[in-house]
Coordinates of C-alpha atoms and ligand atoms in Angstrom, one line a residue:
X279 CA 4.5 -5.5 -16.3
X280 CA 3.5 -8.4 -14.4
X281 CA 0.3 -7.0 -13.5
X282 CA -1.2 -3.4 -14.8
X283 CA -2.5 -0.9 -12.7
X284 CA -6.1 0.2 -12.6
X285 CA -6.0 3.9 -13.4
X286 CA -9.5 4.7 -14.7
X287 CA -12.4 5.4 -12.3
X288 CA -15.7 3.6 -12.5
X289 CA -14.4 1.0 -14.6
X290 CA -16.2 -2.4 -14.2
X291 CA -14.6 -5.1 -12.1
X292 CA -15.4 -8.6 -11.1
X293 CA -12.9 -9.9 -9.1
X294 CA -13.8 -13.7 -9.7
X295 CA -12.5 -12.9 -13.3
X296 CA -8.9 -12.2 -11.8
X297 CA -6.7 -15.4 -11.0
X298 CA -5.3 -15.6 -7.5
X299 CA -2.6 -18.1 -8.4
X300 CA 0.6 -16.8 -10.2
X301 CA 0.6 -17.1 -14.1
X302 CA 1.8 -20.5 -15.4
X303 CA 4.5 -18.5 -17.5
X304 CA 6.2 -16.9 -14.6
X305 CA 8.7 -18.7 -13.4
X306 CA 9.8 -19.2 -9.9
X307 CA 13.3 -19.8 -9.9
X308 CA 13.2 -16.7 -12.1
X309 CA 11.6 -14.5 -10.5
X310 CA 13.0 -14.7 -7.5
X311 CA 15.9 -13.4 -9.2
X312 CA 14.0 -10.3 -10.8
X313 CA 13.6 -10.2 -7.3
X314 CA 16.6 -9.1 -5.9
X315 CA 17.6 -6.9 -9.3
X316 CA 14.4 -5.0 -8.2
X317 CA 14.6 -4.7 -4.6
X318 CA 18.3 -3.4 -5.3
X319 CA 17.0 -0.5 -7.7
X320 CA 14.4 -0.1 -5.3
X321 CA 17.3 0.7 -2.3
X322 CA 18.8 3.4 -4.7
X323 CA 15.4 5.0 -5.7
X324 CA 14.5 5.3 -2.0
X325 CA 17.6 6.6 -1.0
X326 CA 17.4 9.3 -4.2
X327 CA 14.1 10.2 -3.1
X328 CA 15.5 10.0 0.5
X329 CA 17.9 12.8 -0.3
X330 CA 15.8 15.2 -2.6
X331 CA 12.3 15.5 -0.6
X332 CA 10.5 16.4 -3.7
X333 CA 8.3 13.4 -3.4
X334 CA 7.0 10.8 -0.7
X335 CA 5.2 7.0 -1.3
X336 CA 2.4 5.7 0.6
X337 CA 1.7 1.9 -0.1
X338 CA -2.0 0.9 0.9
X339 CA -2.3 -2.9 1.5
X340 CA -5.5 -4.2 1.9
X341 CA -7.1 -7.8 1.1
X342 CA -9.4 -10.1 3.3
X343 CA -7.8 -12.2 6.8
X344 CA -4.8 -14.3 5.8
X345 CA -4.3 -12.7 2.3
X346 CA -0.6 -11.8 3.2
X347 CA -0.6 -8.2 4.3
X348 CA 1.6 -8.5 7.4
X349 CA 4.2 -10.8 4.9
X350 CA 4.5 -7.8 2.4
X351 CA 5.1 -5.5 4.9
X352 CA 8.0 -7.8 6.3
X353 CA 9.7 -8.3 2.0
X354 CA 9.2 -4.6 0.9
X355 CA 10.3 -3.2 4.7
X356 CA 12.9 -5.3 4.3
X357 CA 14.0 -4.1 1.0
X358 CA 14.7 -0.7 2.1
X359 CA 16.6 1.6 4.6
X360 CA 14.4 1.5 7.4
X361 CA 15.7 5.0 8.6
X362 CA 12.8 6.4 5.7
X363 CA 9.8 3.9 6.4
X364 CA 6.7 4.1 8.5
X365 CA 4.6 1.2 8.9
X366 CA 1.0 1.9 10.3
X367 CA -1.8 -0.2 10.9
X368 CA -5.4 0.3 11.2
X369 CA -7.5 -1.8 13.4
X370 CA -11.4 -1.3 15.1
X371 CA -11.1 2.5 15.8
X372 CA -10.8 3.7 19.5
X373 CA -13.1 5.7 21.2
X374 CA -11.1 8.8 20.2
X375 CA -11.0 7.9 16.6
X376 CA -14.4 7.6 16.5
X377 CA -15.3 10.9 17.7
X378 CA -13.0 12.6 14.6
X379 CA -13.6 12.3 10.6
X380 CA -12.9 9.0 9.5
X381 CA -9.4 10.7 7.7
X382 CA -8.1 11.9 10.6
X383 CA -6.2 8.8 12.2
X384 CA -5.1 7.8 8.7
X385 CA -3.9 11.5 7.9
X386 CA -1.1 11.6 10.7
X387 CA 0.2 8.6 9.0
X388 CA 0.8 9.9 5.9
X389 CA 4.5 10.0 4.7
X390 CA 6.7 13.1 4.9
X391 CA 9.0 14.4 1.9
X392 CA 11.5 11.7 1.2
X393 CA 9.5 8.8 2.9
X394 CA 7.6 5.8 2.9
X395 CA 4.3 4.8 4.5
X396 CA 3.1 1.4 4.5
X397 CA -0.6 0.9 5.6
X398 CA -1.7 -2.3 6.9
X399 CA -5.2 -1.5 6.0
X400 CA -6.3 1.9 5.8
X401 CA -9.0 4.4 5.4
X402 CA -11.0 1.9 2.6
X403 CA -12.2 -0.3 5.9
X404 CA -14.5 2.4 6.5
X405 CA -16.3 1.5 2.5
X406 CA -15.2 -2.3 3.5
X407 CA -15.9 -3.8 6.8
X408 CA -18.5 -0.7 7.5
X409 CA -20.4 -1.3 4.4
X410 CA -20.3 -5.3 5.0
X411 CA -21.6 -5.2 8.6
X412 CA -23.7 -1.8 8.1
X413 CA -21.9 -0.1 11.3
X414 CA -22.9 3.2 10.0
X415 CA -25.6 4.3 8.0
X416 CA -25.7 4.2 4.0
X417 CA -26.0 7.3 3.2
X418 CA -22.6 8.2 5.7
X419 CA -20.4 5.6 4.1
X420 CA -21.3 6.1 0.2
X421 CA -20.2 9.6 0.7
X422 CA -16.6 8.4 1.3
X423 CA -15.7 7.5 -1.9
X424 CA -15.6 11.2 -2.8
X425 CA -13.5 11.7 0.3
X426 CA -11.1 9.2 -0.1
X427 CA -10.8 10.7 -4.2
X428 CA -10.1 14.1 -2.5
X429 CA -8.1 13.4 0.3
X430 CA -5.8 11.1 -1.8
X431 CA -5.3 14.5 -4.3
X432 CA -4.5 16.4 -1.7
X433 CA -1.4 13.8 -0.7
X434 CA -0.6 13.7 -4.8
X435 CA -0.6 17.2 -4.8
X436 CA 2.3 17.3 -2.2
X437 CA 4.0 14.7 -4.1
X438 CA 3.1 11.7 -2.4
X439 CA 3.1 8.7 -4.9
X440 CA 0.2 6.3 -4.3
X441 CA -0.4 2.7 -4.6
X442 CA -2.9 0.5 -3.6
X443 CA -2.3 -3.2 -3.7
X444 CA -5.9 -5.6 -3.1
X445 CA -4.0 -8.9 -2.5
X446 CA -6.1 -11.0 -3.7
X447 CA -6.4 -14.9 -2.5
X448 CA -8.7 -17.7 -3.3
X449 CA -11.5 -18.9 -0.9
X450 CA -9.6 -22.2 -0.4
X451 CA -6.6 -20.6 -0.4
X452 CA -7.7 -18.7 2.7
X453 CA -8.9 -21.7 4.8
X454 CA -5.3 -23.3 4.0
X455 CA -4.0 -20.3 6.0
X456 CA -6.3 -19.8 8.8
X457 CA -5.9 -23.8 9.5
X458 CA -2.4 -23.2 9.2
X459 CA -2.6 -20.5 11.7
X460 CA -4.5 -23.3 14.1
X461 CA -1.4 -25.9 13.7
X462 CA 1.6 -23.8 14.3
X463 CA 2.2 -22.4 17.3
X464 CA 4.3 -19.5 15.6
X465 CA 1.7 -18.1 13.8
X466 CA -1.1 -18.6 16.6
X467 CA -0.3 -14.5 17.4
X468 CA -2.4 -13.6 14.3
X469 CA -5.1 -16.5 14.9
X470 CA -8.6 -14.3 15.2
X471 CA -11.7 -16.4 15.9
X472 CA -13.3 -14.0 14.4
X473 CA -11.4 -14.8 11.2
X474 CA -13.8 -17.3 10.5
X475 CA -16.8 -15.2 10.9
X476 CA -15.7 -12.8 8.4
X477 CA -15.3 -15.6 6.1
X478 CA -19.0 -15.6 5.8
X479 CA -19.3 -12.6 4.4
X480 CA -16.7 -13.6 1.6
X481 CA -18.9 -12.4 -1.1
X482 CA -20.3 -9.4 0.3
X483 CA -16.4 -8.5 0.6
X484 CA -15.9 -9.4 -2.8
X485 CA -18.7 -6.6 -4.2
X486 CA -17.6 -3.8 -1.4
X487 CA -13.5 -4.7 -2.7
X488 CA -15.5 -4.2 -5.9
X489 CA -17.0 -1.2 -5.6
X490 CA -14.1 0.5 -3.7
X491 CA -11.1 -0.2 -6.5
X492 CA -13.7 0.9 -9.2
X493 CA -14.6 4.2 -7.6
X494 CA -11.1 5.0 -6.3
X495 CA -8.7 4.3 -8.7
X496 CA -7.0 7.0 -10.4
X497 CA -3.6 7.7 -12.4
X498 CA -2.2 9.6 -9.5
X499 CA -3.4 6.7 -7.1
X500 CA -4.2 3.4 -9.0
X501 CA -5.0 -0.2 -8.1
X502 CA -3.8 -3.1 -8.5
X503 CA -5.0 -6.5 -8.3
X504 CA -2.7 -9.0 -7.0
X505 CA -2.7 -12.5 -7.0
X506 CA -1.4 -13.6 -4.0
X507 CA -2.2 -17.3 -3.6
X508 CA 1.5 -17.3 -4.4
X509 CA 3.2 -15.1 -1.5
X510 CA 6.5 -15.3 -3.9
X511 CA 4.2 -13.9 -6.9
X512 CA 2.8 -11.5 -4.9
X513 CA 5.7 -10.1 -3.9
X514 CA 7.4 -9.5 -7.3
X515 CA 4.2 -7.6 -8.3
X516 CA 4.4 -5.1 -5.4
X517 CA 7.9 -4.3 -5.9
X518 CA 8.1 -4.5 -9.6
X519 CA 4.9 -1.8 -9.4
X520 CA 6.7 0.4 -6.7
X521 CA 10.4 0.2 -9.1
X522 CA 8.4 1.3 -12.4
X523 CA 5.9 4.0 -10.3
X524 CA 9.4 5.7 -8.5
X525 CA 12.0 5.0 -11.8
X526 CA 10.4 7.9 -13.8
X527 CA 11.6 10.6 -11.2
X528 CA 14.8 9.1 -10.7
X529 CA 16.5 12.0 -12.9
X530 CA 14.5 15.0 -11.3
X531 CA 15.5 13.2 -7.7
X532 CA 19.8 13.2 -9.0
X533 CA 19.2 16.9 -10.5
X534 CA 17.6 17.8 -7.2
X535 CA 20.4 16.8 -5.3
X536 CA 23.0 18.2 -7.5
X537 CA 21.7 21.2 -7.6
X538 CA 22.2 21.2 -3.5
X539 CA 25.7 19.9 -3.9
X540 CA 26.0 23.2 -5.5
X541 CA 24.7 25.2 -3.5
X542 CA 26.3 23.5 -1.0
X543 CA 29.9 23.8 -2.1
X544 CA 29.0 27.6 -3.4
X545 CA 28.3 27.9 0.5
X546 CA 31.6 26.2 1.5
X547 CA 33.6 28.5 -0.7
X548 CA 31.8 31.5 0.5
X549 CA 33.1 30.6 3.7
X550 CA 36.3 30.2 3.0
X551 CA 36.9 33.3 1.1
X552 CA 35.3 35.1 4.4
X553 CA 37.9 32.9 6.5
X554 CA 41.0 34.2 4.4
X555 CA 40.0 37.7 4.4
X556 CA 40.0 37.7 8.2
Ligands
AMP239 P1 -6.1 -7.2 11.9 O1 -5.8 -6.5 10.6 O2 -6.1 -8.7 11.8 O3 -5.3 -6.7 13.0 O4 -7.6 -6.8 12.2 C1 -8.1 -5.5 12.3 C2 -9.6 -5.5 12.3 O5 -10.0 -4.2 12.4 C3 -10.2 -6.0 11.0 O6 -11.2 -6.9 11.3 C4 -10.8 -4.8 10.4 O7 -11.9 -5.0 9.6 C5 -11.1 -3.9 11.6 N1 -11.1 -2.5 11.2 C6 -10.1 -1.8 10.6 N2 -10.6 -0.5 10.3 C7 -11.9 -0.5 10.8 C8 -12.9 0.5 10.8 N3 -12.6 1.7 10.3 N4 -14.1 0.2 11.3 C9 -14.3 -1.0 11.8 N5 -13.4 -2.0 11.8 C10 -12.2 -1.7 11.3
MG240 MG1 -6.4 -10.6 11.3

């Protein structure tokens, strides 16, 4: 695998030890053509899953300004039918989200049976941005960690498939992009003057990133770390993690609908004997 998921809980990690460009072994011309062999199995797999509603796949993208959320939203929408995705994105909360649990606007996102979600950052802004700029108390926002661990049982439970992608870009990297935002016209829509205020806090995001992967990683909802100086890098990884996390039910997905083939042509003979004895 390109990159390994983080699947234990309170396991140490420094993000300055991770890379942010791709690996000098990888490739490009190559990869792009993994690419497309992956993004093909990944059309079956969703339409599999699709059919059986025995399981559902929330993708949680996160990552500071610029790191490339909106771009993977655009490859890995693209990839599949969009009759079965959901994209949701989470800004400043409105006055009405903020007078509910900090769940509550992410819950009615969730994915149904046979569906995708894709979050364009989620519930971990409320143990990012929240804990970086101290807009709630301490003792409120290191409770969540716990909720988030529940909460994202409770969607395992009901067969939702979790995974969490930090995309993960270098400091310089970052100003490259918000300049680039500055120069062209067509990406001036996601320019944020605020951008550059956030920058500030680059480390403090680094520790709460930190913190939040460590204490909410799991097998049933892992992390990974992606470097996504790269935006053709960073795309393999996501979809080469979201082929090998959906592959392993591909058999129970085929039985699944077999078995309602069956039941569906014992249903259509039933009806035909009834029709002939008329
Ligand atoms: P963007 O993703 O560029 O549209 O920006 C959305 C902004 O909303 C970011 O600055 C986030 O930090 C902010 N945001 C998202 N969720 C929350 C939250 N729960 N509390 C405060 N700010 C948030
Ligand atoms: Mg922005």
């Amino acid at each position: 695998m390109y990159v390994d998921p983080i699947t234990k809980r309170d396991k140490k990690l420094s993000l300055k030890d991770i890379d942010t460009a791709a690996p000098k072994k990888v490739n490009k011309e190559e990869a792009l053509k993994q690419q497309e062999k992956l993004e093909e199995e990944l059309f079956m797999l969703q339409d599999l899953m699709f059919g059986a509603k025995k399981n559902s796949v929330l993708v949680v993208l996160q990552g500071r300004d610029t790191a490339g959320k909106d771009g993977t939203i655009k490859r890995v929408v693209g990839a599949l039918n969009p009759r079965g995705v959901h994209v949701a994105s989470f800004g400043v909360p409105t006055e009405e989200e903020r007078e509910h649990d900090f769940l509550w606007r992410i819950h009615r996102h969730t994915p149904r049976l046979g569906e995708f979600s894709i979050f364009n950052r989620s519930h971990y802004e409320d143990v990012l941005v929240v804990r970086v700029h101290q807009l709630l108390p301490e003792k409120i926002w290191k409770e969540r960690y716990d909720h988030i661990n529940t909460f994202e049982e409770t969607l395992a439970e009901h067969g939702c498939l979790i995974l969490k992608f930090f995309l993960h870009i270098s400091k310089d990297e970052q100003k490259d992009r918000l300049l680039e935002r500055e120069a062209d016209p067509s990406k001036a829509w996601k320019l944020n003057p605020n951008d550059w205020k956030e920058r500030q806090y680059w480390g403090e995001y680094t520790e709460a990133n930190e913190v939040a992967i460590s204490r909410c990683s799991s097998e049933h909802a892992p992390w990974w770390v992606v470097p996504a100086d790269a935006k053709w890098y960073r795309n393999l990884v996501v979809t080469e993690a979201l082929v090998k996390t959906l592959r392993p039910y591909r058999e129970s997905w085929v039985k699944a609908l077999e078995r309602e083939g069956k039941a569906a042509k014992a249903a259509l003979e039933e009806y035909k004997k009834k029709e002939k004895a008329k």
